[in-house]
PDB file of C-alpha atoms in Angstrom:
ATOM      1  CA  ASN A   1     106.185  89.510  83.099  1.00 33.00           C
ATOM      2  CA  ASN A   2     109.586  87.867  83.525  1.00 36.00           C
ATOM      3  CA  SER A   3     108.380  85.195  86.106  1.00 37.00           C
ATOM      4  CA  ALA A   4     110.083  82.510  83.984  1.00 41.00           C
ATOM      5  CA  ASN A   5     113.418  84.072  85.091  1.00 46.00           C
ATOM      6  CA  ALA A   6     112.460  84.184  88.851  1.00 47.00           C
ATOM      7  CA  PRO A   7     114.156  81.223  90.514  1.00 59.00           C
ATOM      8  CA  PHE A   8     111.628  82.036  93.525  1.00 72.00           C
ATOM      9  CA  SER A   9     108.228  83.004  93.848  1.00 80.00           C
ATOM     10  CA  PHE A  10     109.031  86.764  93.941  1.00 86.00           C
ATOM     11  CA  THR A  11     111.072  89.211  92.057  1.00 89.00           C
ATOM     12  CA  HIS A  12     111.429  91.834  94.716  1.00 94.00           C
ATOM     13  CA  PHE A  13     112.237  91.407  98.303  1.00 96.00           C
ATOM     14  CA  ASP A  14     112.934  94.431 100.455  1.00 97.00           C
ATOM     15  CA  LEU A  15     113.369  93.809 104.466  1.00 98.00           C
ATOM     16  CA  SER A  16     114.273  96.014 107.110  1.00 98.00           C
ATOM     17  CA  VAL A  17     114.151  94.972 110.631  1.00 98.00           C
ATOM     18  CA  ASP A  18     115.049  97.456 113.250  1.00 97.00           C
ATOM     19  CA  TYR A  19     116.539  96.733 116.765  1.00 97.00           C
ATOM     20  CA  ALA A  20     117.383  98.682 119.893  1.00 94.00           C
ATOM     21  CA  GLY A  21     120.525 100.855 119.860  1.00 94.00           C
ATOM     22  CA  ASN A  22     119.935 102.127 116.271  1.00 93.00           C
ATOM     23  CA  LYS A  23     120.923  98.592 114.763  1.00 96.00           C
ATOM     24  CA  SER A  24     119.094  97.032 111.819  1.00 97.00           C
ATOM     25  CA  TYR A  25     119.215  94.281 109.386  1.00 97.00           C
ATOM     26  CA  ASP A  26     118.280  95.373 105.738  1.00 98.00           C
ATOM     27  CA  VAL A  27     118.173  93.084 102.586  1.00 97.00           C
ATOM     28  CA  GLU A  28     117.327  94.289  99.310  1.00 97.00           C
ATOM     29  CA  TYR A  29     116.894  91.989  96.189  1.00 95.00           C
ATOM     30  CA  GLU A  30     115.554  92.733  92.778  1.00 92.00           C
ATOM     31  CA  ASN A  31     115.435  90.279  89.836  1.00 87.00           C
ATOM     32  CA  GLU A  32     114.768  92.437  86.710  1.00 78.00           C
ATOM     33  CA  SER A  33     115.298  91.909  83.122  1.00 78.00           C
ATOM     34  CA  THR A  34     118.330  93.741  83.366  1.00 81.00           C
ATOM     35  CA  GLY A  35     119.915  91.463  86.068  1.00 83.00           C
ATOM     36  CA  VAL A  36     119.772  90.840  89.718  1.00 87.00           C
ATOM     37  CA  GLU A  37     120.633  93.376  92.256  1.00 92.00           C
ATOM     38  CA  ALA A  38     121.295  92.313  95.869  1.00 95.00           C
ATOM     39  CA  LYS A  39     122.437  94.020  99.003  1.00 97.00           C
ATOM     40  CA  ILE A  40     122.710  92.832 102.668  1.00 97.00           C
ATOM     41  CA  GLU A  41     123.328  95.511 105.279  1.00 97.00           C
ATOM     42  CA  ASP A  42     123.756  93.833 108.666  1.00 96.00           C
ATOM     43  CA  ASP A  43     124.326  96.317 111.585  1.00 95.00           C
ATOM     44  CA  LEU A  44     124.176  93.604 114.164  1.00 93.00           C
ATOM     45  CA  ASN A  45     127.302  91.750 112.918  1.00 92.00           C
ATOM     46  CA  ASN A  46     128.905  94.742 111.005  1.00 94.00           C
ATOM     47  CA  ASN A  47     128.502  92.531 107.862  1.00 93.00           C
ATOM     48  CA  TYR A  48     127.734  94.479 104.542  1.00 96.00           C
ATOM     49  CA  VAL A  49     127.785  92.666 101.240  1.00 96.00           C
ATOM     50  CA  GLN A  50     126.297  93.515  97.747  1.00 95.00           C
ATOM     51  CA  GLY A  51     126.328  92.159  94.265  1.00 93.00           C
ATOM     52  CA  ASN A  52     127.082  88.657  93.449  1.00 91.00           C
ATOM     53  CA  SER A  53     128.231  87.758  97.089  1.00 93.00           C
ATOM     54  CA  ALA A  54     124.956  89.085  98.489  1.00 95.00           C
ATOM     55  CA  ALA A  55     122.979  87.263  95.928  1.00 91.00           C
ATOM     56  CA  ASP A  56     125.050  83.996  96.930  1.00 91.00           C
ATOM     57  CA  LYS A  57     123.924  84.297 100.526  1.00 93.00           C
ATOM     58  CA  LEU A  58     120.264  85.156  99.769  1.00 94.00           C
ATOM     59  CA  ILE A  59     119.491  82.532  97.044  1.00 89.00           C
ATOM     60  CA  PRO A  60     119.773  79.578  99.356  1.00 90.00           C
ATOM     61  CA  ILE A  61     117.707  81.314 101.971  1.00 93.00           C
ATOM     62  CA  PHE A  62     115.043  82.544  99.468  1.00 91.00           C
ATOM     63  CA  GLU A  63     114.816  78.888  98.028  1.00 87.00           C
ATOM     64  CA  ASN A  64     113.463  77.607 101.326  1.00 90.00           C
ATOM     65  CA  PHE A  65     110.904  80.229 101.743  1.00 92.00           C
ATOM     66  CA  THR A  66     107.310  78.713 101.722  1.00 92.00           C
ATOM     67  CA  PHE A  67     105.177  81.850 102.154  1.00 93.00           C
ATOM     68  CA  ASP A  68     103.111  83.556  99.514  1.00 89.00           C
ATOM     69  CA  ALA A  69     100.682  86.487  99.323  1.00 90.00           C
ATOM     70  CA  ALA A  70      97.949  84.659 101.158  1.00 92.00           C
ATOM     71  CA  THR A  71     100.296  83.769 104.068  1.00 94.00           C
ATOM     72  CA  PRO A  72      99.256  85.557 107.372  1.00 96.00           C
ATOM     73  CA  ASN A  73     101.651  88.316 108.260  1.00 96.00           C
ATOM     74  CA  ASP A  74     102.751  86.731 111.597  1.00 96.00           C
ATOM     75  CA  LYS A  75     103.606  83.494 109.836  1.00 96.00           C
ATOM     76  CA  ILE A  76     105.708  85.421 107.265  1.00 96.00           C
ATOM     77  CA  ILE A  77     107.512  87.406 110.034  1.00 97.00           C
ATOM     78  CA  GLU A  78     108.413  84.100 111.748  1.00 97.00           C
ATOM     79  CA  GLU A  79     109.578  82.382 108.787  1.00 96.00           C
ATOM     80  CA  VAL A  80     111.763  85.546 107.590  1.00 97.00           C
ATOM     81  CA  LEU A  81     113.146  86.055 111.195  1.00 97.00           C
ATOM     82  CA  ASN A  82     113.908  82.210 111.299  1.00 97.00           C
ATOM     83  CA  ALA A  83     115.658  82.267 108.006  1.00 96.00           C
ATOM     84  CA  PHE A  84     118.001  84.998 108.534  1.00 96.00           C
ATOM     85  CA  ASN A  85     118.605  83.929 112.168  1.00 95.00           C
ATOM     86  CA  LEU A  86     117.375  87.184 113.581  1.00 97.00           C
ATOM     87  CA  ALA A  87     116.024  87.695 117.083  1.00 95.00           C
ATOM     88  CA  ASN A  88     112.381  88.278 117.815  1.00 95.00           C
ATOM     89  CA  ASP A  89     113.180  91.324 119.890  1.00 96.00           C
ATOM     90  CA  TYR A  90     112.888  93.870 116.968  1.00 97.00           C
ATOM     91  CA  GLN A  91     111.263  97.091 117.313  1.00 97.00           C
ATOM     92  CA  GLU A  92     110.150  97.368 113.783  1.00 97.00           C
ATOM     93  CA  PHE A  93     109.654  94.791 110.986  1.00 98.00           C
ATOM     94  CA  ASP A  94     108.889  95.927 107.287  1.00 98.00           C
ATOM     95  CA  LEU A  95     108.918  93.714 104.424  1.00 98.00           C
ATOM     96  CA  GLU A  96     107.938  94.509 100.946  1.00 97.00           C
ATOM     97  CA  VAL A  97     107.673  91.512  98.457  1.00 95.00           C
ATOM     98  CA  ARG A  98     106.695  91.729  94.925  1.00 94.00           C
ATOM     99  CA  PHE A  99     105.666  87.927  93.608  1.00 90.00           C
ATOM    100  CA  ALA A 100     106.398  86.785  90.226  1.00 84.00           C
ATOM    101  CA  ASP A 101     102.930  87.129  89.263  1.00 87.00           C
ATOM    102  CA  GLY A 102     102.933  90.964  89.963  1.00 89.00           C
ATOM    103  CA  VAL A 103     101.059  90.736  93.472  1.00 91.00           C
ATOM    104  CA  GLU A 104     102.791  92.872  95.987  1.00 94.00           C
ATOM    105  CA  LYS A 105     102.663  92.264  99.730  1.00 94.00           C
ATOM    106  CA  GLU A 106     103.754  94.474 102.525  1.00 96.00           C
ATOM    107  CA  VAL A 107     104.242  93.183 106.025  1.00 97.00           C
ATOM    108  CA  LYS A 108     104.889  95.907 108.781  1.00 97.00           C
ATOM    109  CA  HIS A 109     104.984  95.177 112.506  1.00 96.00           C
ATOM    110  CA  THR A 110     105.900  97.436 115.151  1.00 96.00           C
ATOM    111  CA  LYS A 111     106.488  96.510 118.784  1.00 92.00           C
TER     112      LYS A 111
END
């Protein structure tokens, strides 16, 4: 249990939002005892970053999240889309989060 090292309420954040035209927005973040791994793949704006630069972009976004494992899925989707400035016209939303206490939450929604 390394929740003392987790700067947010979660240690893993894996997001994939798919849009028309085979475009997607993907975020992978892991905070392990071996270090932090982060990656952003943004097909919408042809922006791809990983490592420290991805972590630097994600940390301020993550710090503003208010959801937890008990938050309704629709509220989580809304908060995540707003945080990343993503459009609501997605085809599929898939988020997996592991909270610092070990609880895992998966939020999937297909339109």
